[in-house]
Short mmCIF file of C-alpha atoms and ligand atoms in Angstrom, two decimals:
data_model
loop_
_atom_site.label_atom_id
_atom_site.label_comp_id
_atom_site.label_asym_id
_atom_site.label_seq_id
_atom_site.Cartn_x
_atom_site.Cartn_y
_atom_site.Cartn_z
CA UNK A 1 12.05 -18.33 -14.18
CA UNK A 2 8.75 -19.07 -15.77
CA UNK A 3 9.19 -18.81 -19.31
CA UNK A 4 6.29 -17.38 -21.56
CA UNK A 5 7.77 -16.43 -24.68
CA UNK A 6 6.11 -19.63 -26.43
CA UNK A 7 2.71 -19.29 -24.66
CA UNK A 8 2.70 -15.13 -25.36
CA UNK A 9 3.39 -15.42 -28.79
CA UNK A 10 0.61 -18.30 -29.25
CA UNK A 11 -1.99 -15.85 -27.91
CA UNK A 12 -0.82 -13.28 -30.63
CA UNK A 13 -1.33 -15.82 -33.11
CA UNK A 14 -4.58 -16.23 -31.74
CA UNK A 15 -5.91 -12.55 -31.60
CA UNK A 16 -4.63 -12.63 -34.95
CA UNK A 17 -2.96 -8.84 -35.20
CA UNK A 18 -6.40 -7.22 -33.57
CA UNK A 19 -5.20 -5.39 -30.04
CA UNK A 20 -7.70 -6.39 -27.49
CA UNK A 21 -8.62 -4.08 -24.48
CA UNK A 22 -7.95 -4.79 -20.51
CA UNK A 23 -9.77 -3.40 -18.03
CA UNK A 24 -7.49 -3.94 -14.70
CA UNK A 25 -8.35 -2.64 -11.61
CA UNK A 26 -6.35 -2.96 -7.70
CA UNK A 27 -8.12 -2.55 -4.73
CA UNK A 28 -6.27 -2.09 -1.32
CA UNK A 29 -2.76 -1.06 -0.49
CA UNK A 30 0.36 -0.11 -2.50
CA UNK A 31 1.56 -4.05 -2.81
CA UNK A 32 -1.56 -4.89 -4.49
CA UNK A 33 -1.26 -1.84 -7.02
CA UNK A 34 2.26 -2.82 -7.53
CA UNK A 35 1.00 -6.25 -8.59
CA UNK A 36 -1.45 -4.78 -11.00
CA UNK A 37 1.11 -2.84 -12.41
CA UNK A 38 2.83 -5.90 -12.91
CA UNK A 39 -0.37 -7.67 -14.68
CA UNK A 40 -0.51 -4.58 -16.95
CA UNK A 41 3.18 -5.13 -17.65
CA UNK A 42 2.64 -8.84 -19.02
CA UNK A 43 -0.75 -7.98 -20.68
CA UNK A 44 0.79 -5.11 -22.42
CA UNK A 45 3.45 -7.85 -24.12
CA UNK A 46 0.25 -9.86 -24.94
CA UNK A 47 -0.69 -7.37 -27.28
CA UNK A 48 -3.79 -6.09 -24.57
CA UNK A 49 -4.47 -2.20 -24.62
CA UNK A 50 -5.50 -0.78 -21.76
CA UNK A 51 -9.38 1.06 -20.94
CA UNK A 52 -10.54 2.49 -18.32
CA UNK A 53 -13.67 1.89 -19.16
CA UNK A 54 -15.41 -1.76 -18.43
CA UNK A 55 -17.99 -1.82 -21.05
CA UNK A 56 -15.41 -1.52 -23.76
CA UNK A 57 -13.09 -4.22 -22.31
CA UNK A 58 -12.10 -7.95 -23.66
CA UNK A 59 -10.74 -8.81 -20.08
CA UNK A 60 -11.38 -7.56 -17.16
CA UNK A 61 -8.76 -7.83 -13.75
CA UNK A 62 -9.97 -7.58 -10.49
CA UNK A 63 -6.95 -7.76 -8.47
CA UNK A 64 -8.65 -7.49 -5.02
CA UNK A 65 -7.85 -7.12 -1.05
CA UNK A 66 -8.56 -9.41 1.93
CA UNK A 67 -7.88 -7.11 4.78
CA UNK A 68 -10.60 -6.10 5.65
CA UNK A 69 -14.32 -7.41 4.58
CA UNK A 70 -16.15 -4.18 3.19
CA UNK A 71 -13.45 -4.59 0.31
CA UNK A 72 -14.46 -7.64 -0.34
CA UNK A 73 -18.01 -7.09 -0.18
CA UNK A 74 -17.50 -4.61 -2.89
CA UNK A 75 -15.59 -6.77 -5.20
CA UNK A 76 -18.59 -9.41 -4.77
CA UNK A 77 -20.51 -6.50 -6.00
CA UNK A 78 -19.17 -5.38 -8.88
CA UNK A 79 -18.32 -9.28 -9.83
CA UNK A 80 -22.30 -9.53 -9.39
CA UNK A 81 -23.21 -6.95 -11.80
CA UNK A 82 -20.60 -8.21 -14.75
CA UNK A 83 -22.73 -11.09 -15.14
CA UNK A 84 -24.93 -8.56 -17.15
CA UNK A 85 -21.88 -7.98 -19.21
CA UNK A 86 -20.88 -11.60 -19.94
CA UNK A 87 -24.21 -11.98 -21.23
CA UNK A 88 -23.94 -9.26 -23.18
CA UNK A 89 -20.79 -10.89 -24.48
CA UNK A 90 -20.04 -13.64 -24.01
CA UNK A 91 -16.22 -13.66 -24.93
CA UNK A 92 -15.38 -11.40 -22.53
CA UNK A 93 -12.84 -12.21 -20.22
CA UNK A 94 -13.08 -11.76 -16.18
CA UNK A 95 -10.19 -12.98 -14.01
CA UNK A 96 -10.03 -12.33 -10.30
CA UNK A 97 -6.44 -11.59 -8.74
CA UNK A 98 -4.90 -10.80 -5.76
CA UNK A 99 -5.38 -11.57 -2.16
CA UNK A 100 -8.81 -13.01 -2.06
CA UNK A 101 -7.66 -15.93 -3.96
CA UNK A 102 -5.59 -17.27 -1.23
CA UNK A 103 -8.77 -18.04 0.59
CA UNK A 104 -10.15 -21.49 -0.02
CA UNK A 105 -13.31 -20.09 0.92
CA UNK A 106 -13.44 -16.95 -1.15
CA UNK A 107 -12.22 -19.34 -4.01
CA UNK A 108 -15.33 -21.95 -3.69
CA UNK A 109 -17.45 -18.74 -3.51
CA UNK A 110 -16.61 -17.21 -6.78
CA UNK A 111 -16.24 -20.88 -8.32
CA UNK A 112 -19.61 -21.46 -7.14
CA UNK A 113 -21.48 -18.68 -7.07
CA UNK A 114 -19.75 -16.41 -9.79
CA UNK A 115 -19.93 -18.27 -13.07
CA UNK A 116 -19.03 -15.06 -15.09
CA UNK A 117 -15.66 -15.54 -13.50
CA UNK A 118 -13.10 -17.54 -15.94
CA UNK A 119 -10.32 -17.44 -13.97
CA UNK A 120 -8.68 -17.14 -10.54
CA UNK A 121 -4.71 -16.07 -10.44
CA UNK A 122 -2.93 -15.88 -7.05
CA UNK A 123 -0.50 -13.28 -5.30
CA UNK A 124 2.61 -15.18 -6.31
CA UNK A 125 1.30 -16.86 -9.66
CA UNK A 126 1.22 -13.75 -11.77
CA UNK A 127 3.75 -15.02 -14.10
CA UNK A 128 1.14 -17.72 -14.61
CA UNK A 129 -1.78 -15.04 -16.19
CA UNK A 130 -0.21 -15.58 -19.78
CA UNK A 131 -1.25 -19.56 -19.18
CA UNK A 132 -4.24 -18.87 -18.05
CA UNK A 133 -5.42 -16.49 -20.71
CA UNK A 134 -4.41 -19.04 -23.36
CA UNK A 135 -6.94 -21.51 -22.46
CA UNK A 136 -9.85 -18.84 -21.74
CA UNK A 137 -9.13 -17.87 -25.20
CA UNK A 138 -9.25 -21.90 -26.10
CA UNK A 139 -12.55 -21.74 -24.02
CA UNK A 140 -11.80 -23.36 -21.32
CA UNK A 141 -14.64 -22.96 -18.38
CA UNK A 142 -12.71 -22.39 -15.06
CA UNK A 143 -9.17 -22.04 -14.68
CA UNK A 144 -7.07 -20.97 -11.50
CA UNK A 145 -3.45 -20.58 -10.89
CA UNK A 146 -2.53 -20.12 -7.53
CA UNK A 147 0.74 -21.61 -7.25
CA UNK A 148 3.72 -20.15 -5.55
CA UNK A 149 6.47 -19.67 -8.33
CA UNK A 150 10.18 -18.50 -6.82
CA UNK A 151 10.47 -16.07 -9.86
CA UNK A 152 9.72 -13.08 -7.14
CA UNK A 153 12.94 -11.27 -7.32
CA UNK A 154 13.23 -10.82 -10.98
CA UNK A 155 12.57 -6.82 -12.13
CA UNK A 156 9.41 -7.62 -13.88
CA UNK A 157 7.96 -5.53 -16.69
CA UNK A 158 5.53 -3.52 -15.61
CA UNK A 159 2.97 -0.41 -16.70
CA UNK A 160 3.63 2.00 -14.40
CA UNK A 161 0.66 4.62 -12.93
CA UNK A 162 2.62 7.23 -12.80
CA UNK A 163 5.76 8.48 -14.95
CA UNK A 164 7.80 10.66 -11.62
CA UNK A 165 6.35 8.19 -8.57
CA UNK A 166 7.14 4.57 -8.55
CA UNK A 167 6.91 2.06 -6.10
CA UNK A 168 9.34 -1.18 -5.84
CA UNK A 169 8.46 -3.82 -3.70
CA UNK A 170 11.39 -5.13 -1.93
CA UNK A 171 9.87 -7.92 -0.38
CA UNK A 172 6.95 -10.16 -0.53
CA UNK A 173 4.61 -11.80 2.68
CA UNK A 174 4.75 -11.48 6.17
CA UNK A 175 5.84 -13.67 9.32
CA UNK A 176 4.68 -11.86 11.88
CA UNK A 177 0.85 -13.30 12.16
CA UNK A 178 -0.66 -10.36 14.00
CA UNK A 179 -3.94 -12.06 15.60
CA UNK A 180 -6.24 -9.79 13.43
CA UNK A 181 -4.55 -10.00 10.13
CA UNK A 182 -5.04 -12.16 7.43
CA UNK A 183 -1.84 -11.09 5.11
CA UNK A 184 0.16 -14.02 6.34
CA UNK A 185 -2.17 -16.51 5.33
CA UNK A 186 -2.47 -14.99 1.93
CA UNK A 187 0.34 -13.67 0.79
CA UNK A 188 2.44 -16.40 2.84
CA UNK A 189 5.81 -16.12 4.56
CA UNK A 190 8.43 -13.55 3.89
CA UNK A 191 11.02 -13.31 0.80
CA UNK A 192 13.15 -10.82 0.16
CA UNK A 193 13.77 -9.79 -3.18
CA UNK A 194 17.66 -10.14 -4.46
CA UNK A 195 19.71 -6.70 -3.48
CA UNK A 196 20.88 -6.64 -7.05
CA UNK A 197 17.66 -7.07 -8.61
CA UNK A 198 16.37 -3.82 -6.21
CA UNK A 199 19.12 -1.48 -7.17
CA UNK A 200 18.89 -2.12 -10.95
CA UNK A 201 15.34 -1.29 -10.64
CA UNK A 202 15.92 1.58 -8.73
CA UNK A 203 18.92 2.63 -11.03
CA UNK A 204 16.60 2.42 -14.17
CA UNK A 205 13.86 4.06 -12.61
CA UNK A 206 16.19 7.23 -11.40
CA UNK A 207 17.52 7.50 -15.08
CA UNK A 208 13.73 7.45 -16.26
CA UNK A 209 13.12 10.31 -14.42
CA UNK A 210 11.40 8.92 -11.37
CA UNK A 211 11.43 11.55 -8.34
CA UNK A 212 10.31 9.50 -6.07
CA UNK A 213 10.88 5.72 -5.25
CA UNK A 214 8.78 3.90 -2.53
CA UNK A 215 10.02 0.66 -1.10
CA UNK A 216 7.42 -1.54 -0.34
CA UNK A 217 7.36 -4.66 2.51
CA UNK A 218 4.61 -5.41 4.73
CA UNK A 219 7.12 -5.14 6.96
CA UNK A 220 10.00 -3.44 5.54
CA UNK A 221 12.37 -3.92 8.85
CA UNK A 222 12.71 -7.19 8.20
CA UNK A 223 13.85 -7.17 4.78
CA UNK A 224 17.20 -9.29 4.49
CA UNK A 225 16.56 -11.41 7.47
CA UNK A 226 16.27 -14.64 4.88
CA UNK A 227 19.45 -13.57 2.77
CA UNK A 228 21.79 -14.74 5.56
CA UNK A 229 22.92 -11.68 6.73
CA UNK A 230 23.80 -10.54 3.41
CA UNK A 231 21.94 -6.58 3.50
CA UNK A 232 19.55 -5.34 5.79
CA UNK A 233 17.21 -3.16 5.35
CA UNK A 234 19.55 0.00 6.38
CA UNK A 235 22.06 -1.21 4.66
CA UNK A 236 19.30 -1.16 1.31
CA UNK A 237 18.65 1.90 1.96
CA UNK A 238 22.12 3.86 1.97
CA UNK A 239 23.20 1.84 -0.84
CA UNK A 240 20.20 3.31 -2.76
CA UNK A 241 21.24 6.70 -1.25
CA UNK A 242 24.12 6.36 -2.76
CA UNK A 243 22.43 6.26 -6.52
CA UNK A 244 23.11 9.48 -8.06
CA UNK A 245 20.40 12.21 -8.96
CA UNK A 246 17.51 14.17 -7.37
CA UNK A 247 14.72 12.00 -5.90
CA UNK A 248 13.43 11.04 -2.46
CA UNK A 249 13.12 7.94 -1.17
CA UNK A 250 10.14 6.46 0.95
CA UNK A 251 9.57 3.26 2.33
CA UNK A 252 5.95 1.12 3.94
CA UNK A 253 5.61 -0.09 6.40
CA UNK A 254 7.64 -0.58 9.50
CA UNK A 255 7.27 -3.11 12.03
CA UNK A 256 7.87 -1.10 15.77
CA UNK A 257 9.08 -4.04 17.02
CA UNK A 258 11.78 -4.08 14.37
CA UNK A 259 12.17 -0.49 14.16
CA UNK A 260 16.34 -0.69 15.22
CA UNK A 261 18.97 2.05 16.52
CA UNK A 262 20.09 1.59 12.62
CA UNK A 263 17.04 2.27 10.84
CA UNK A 264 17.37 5.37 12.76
CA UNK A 265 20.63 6.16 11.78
CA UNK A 266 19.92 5.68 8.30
CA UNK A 267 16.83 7.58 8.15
CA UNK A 268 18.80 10.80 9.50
CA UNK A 269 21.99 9.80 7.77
CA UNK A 270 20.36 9.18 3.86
CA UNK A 271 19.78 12.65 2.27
CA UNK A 272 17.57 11.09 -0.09
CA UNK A 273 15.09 9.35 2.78
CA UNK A 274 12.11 11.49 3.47
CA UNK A 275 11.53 12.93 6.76
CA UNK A 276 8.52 10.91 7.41
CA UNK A 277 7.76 7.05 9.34
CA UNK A 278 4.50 5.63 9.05
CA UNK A 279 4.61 3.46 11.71
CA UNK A 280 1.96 1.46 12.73
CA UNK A 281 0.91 1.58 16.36
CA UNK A 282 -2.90 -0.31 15.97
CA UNK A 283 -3.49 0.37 19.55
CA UNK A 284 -2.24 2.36 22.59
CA UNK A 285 -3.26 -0.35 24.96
CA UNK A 286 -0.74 -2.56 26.45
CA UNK A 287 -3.44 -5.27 26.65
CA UNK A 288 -4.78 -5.23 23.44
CA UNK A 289 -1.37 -4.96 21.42
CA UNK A 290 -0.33 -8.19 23.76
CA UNK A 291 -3.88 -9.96 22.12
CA UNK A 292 -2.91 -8.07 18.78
CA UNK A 293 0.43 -10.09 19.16
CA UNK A 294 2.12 -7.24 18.21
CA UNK A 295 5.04 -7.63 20.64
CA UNK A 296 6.16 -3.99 21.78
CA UNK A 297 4.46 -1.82 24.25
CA UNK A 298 3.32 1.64 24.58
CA UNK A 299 6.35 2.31 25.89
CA UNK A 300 8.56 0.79 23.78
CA UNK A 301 7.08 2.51 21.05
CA UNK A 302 7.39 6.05 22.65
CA UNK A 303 10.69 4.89 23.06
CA UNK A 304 11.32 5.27 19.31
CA UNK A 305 9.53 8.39 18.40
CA UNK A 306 11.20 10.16 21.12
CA UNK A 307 14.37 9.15 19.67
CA UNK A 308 13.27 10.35 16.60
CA UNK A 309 11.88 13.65 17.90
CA UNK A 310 15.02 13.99 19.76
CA UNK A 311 16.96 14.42 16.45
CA UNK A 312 14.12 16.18 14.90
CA UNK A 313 11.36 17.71 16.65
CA UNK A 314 9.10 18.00 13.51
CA UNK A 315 9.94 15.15 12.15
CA UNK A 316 6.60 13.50 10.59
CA UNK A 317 4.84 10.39 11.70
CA UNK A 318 2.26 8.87 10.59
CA UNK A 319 0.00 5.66 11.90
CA UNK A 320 -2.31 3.00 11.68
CA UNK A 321 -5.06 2.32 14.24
CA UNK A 322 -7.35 -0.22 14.76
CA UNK A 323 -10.37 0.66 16.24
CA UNK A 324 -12.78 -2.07 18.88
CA UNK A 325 -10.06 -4.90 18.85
CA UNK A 326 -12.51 -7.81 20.19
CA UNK A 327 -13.45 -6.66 23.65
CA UNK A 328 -11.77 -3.37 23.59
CA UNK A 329 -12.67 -1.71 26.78
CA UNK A 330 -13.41 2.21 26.96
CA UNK A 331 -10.29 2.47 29.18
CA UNK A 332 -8.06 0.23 26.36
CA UNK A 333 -9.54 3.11 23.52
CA UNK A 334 -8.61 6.00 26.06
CA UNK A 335 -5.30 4.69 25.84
CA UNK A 336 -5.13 4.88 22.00
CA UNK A 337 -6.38 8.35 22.55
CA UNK A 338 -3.60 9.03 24.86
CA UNK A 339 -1.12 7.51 22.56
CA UNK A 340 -2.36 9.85 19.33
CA UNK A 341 -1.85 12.82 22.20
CA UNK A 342 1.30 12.16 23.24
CA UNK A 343 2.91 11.45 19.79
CA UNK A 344 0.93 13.96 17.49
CA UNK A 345 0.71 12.21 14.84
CA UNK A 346 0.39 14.26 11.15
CA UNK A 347 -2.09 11.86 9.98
CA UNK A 348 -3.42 8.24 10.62
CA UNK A 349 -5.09 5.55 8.83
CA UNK A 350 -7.69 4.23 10.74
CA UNK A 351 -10.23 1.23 10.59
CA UNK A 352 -12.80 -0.49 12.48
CA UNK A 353 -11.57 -3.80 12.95
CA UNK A 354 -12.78 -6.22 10.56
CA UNK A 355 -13.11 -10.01 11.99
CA UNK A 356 -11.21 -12.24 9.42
CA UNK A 357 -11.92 -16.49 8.96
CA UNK A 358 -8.66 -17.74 9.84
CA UNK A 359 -7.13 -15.26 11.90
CA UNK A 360 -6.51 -15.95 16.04
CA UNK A 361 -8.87 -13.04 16.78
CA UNK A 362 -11.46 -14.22 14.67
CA UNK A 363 -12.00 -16.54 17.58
CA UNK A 364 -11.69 -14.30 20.57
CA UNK A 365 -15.14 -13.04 22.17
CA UNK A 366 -15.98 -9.85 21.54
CA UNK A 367 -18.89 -8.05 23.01
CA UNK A 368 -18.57 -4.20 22.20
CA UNK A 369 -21.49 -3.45 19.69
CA UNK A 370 -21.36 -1.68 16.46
CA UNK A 371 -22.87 1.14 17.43
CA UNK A 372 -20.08 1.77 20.00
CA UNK A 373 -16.90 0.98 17.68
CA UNK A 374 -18.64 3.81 15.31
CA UNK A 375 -18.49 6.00 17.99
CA UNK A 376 -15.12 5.26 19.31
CA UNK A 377 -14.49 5.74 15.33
CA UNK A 378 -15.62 9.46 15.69
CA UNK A 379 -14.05 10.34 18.31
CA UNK A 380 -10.63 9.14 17.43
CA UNK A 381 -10.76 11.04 14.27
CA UNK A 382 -12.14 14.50 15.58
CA UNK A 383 -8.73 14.15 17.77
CA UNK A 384 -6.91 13.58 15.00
CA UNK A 385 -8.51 16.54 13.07
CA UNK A 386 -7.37 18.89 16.39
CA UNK A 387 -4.24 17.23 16.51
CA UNK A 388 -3.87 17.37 12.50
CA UNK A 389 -5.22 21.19 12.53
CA UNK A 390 -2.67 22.41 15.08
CA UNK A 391 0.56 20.23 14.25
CA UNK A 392 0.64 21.75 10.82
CA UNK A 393 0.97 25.24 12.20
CA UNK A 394 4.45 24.37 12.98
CA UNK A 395 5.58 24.71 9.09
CA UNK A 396 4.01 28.71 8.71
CA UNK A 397 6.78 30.94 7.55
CA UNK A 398 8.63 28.14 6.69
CA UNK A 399 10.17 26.29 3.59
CA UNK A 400 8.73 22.92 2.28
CA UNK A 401 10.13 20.67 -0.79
CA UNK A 402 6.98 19.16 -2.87
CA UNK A 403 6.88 17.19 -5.31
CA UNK A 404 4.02 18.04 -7.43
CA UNK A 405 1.14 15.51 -8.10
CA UNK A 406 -1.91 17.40 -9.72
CA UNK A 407 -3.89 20.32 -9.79
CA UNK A 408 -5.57 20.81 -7.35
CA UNK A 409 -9.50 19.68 -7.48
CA UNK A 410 -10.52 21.79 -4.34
CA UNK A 411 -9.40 24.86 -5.83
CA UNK A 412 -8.73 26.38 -9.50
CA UNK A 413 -5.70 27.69 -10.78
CA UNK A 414 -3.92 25.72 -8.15
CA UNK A 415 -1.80 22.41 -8.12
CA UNK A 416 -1.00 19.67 -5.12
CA UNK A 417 1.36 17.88 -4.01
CA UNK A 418 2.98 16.09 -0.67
CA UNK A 419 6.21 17.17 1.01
CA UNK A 420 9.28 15.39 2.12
CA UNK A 421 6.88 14.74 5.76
CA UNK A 422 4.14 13.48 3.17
CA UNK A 423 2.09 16.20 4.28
CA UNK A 424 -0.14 17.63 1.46
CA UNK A 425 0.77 20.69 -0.33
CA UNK A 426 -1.36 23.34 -2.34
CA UNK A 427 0.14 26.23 -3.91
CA UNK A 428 -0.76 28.54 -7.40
CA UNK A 429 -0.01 26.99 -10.37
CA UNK A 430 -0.38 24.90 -13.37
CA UNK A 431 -0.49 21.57 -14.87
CA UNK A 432 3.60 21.87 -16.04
CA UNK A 433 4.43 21.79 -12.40
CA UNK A 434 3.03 17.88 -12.16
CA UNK A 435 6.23 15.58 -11.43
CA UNK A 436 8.38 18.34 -10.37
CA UNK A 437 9.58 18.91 -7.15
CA UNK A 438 9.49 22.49 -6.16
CA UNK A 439 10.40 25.11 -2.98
CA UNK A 440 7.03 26.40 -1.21
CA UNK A 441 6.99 28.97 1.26
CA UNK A 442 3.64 28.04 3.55
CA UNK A 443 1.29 30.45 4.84
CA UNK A 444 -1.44 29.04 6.15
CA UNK A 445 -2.29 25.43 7.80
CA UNK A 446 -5.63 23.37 7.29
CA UNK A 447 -6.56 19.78 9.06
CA UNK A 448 -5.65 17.96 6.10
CA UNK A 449 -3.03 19.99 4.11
CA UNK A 450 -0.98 23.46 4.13
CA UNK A 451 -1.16 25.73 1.50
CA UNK A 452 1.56 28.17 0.58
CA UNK A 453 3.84 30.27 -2.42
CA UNK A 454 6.37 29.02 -4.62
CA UNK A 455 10.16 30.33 -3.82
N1 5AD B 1 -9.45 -5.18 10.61
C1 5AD B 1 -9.20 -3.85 10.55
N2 5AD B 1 -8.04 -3.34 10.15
C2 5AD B 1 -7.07 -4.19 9.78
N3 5AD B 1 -5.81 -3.97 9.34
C3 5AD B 1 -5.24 -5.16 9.08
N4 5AD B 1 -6.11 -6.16 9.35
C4 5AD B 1 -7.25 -5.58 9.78
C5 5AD B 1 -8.49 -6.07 10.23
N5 5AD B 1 -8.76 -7.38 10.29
C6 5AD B 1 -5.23 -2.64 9.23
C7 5AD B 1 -4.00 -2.50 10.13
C8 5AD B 1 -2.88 -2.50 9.14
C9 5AD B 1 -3.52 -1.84 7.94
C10 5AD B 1 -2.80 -2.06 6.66
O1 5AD B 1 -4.80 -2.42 7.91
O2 5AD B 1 -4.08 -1.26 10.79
O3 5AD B 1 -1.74 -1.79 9.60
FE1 SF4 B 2 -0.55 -8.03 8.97
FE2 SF4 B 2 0.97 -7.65 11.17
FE3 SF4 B 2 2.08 -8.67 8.91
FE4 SF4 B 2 1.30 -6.08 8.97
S1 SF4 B 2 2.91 -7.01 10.26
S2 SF4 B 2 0.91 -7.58 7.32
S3 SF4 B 2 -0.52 -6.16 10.28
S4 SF4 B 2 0.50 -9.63 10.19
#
């Protein structure tokens, strides 16, 4: 374990009993949040405060995403227009976190090209901001910590977003090098985090109140498969079932290939496991998930759902789809279409793929034009809305547990919230519903939520 006791308490020296503000922000998917909620945990022991507002900050996080390149483009952005600030003030502080450290390219960039940037910290250095703050505020020019400590497991402090939903990463990296993706070279290979070191989490979070606990992976299913056999991941999660009190339990993301006849079991068998899989299909086309390397086919994937439909017909699933793969054919997207027919999905996630330096299919040929990946892009999501619009029908007349998560900004006098399926709720209420879970009766579907009455 990195210690910082000596380094944290030489910063408060140096702040000398003032609290300083942070500005952090996460761009991307739930991991990266969880990280910043991590950074917020260590700045808060610091002595930092927290704003939301960048013009009134001492330090300022970006904790950014590589997956795709518009979110980079927009972190270049707003790193473009803080050199304003830094001029401004010159003893502000701006670090840069997350996955677009990893790249040796992104780093020379911002090294290069960024000189209101002080600092670069990496996906698995995080223990190492504390360091790196101490010599900004010893003026150091550049600094970067990008190392790979083995503290992972640890239950870190952190500030949490939200005081009923928290999310628990139960493993770190991914092995699976899917030819577009560029999370394995950035977040590196997979570690699971210690069983013990989950539960307590999960144990402390429960007794805090926390309704709902999402386990986070890149690819849960394979959690355990570097402990030597000592848990899997259905073993993690009916041990966590077993945790006494009232809150659901949600996991992201699965793996298809690694979706097993256990996680199945578990899923049906855990009271406390929502009745909802996200799992990530990226393309209907035999051909293109062979060049995706995602190794499963169509069929192998219908395979599961209709196992899971078997036990529960309106059981929810949800996806992720990558649209114009390098040289996707029309016939290859029909088959995606077919594939979003066939299961009826509640919702998906979808994206026009996004070449990445580094990556195997950043080197295949691709000659389908922008123009036509936008329109594929349409299509696929007017299906959706039809498929969306008429799937939710099936919950009219019937109950639905929600957790409440705000009031609702489409509509006043009403709050929101997602169901057990993760399908959005609204019903009439108020602001003292938010963190509670409560019984709706729906009466009406839309394409992107149902609405209904409280029971
Ligand atoms: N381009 C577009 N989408 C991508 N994803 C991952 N890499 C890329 C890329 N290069 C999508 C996948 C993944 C989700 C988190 O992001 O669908 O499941
Ligand atoms: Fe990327 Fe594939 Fe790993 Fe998901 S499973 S993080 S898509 S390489």
């Amino acid at each position: 374990m990195n210690d910082n006791t000596v380094i944290i308490s030489e910063i408060k020296r140096l702040l000398g009993g003032r609290q300083p503000l942070a500005y952090v922000r996460s761009f991307g998917c739930q991991l990266n949040t969880s990280d910043g909620e991590k950074i917020k945990g260590l700045l808060r022991k610091m002595g930092y405060g927290f704003t939301e507002d960048e013009a009134q900050a001492d330090l300022i996080i970006l904790n950014t995403c590589a997956v795709r390149e518009n979110a980079e483009d927009r972190v270049f952005g707003i790193v473009g227009s803080m050199k304003k600030l830094k001029e401004l003030r010159p003893d502000l502080i701006i670090g840069i976190a997350g996955c677009m450290t990893a790249q040796s390219h992104i780093a020379e960039k911002i090294k290069k090209s960024y000189p209101q940037v002080d600092f670069v910290l990496g996906t698995s250095a995080i223990n190492g901001l504390p360091r790196l703050l101490l010599d900004c505020l010893n003026g150091a020019k550049f600094s970067a910590d990008i190392a790979e400590y083995d503290d992972f497991s640890a239950q870190a402090e952190q500030v949490r977003e939200s005081s009923f939903k928290a999310s628990v990463p139960i493993m770190f990296g991914c092995n699976n090098f899917c030819t577009y993706c560029i999370v394995p070279y950035v977040r590196g290979r997979e570690r699971s985090r210690r069983p013990e070191d989950i539960i307590s989490e999960v144990e402390g979070l429960v007794r805090d109140g926390y309704k709902e606990i999402m386990l986070l992976g890149q690819n849960v299913n394979s959690y355990g498969n570097d402990l030597g056999g000592e848990m899997s991941f259905p073993q993690l999660l009916r041990r966590l079932n077993a945790i006494e009190g009232d809150f659901w339990i949600r996991f992201m993301s699965s793996h298809p290939k690694d979706a097993s006849a256990e996680l199945i079991d578990a899923i049906f068998e855990c009271d406390k496991v929502a009745k909802h899989l996200h799992l990530p299909v990226q393309s209907g086309s035999d051909g293109v998930l062979r060049r995706m390397n995602r190794r499963y086919t169509a069929e192998k994937y219908l395979g599961i759902v209709d196992e899971i439909r078997r036990r529960d017909p309106d059981f929810s699933l949800t996806t992720d789809i990558i649209v114009g793969f390098p040289d996707e054919t029309e016939e290859d997207f029909e088959a995606t279409l077919a594939i979003m027919e066939r299961v009826r999905y509640d919702n998906i996630y979808s994206f026009i793929y996004s070449r990445r330096t580094g990556t195997k299919a950043a080197e295949m040929p691709d000659a389908v034009s922008e123009e036509e990946k936008g329109a594929r892009m349409r299509r696929l999501l007017e299906l959706q809305r039809e498929i969306s619009t008429e799937h939710y029908k099936r919950f009219i007349g019937r109950r639905m547990r929600v957790l409440v998560d705000d009031v609702s900004k489409k509509r006043e006098g009403y709050v929101s919230g997602k169901s057990s399926e993760f399908i959005i709720v609204e019903l009439e209420g108020d602001s003292s519903l938010i963190g509670q879970f409560v019984d709706v009766e729906i009466t009406e579907a839309m394409n992107w939520a149902v609405r209904g009455r409280r029971v």
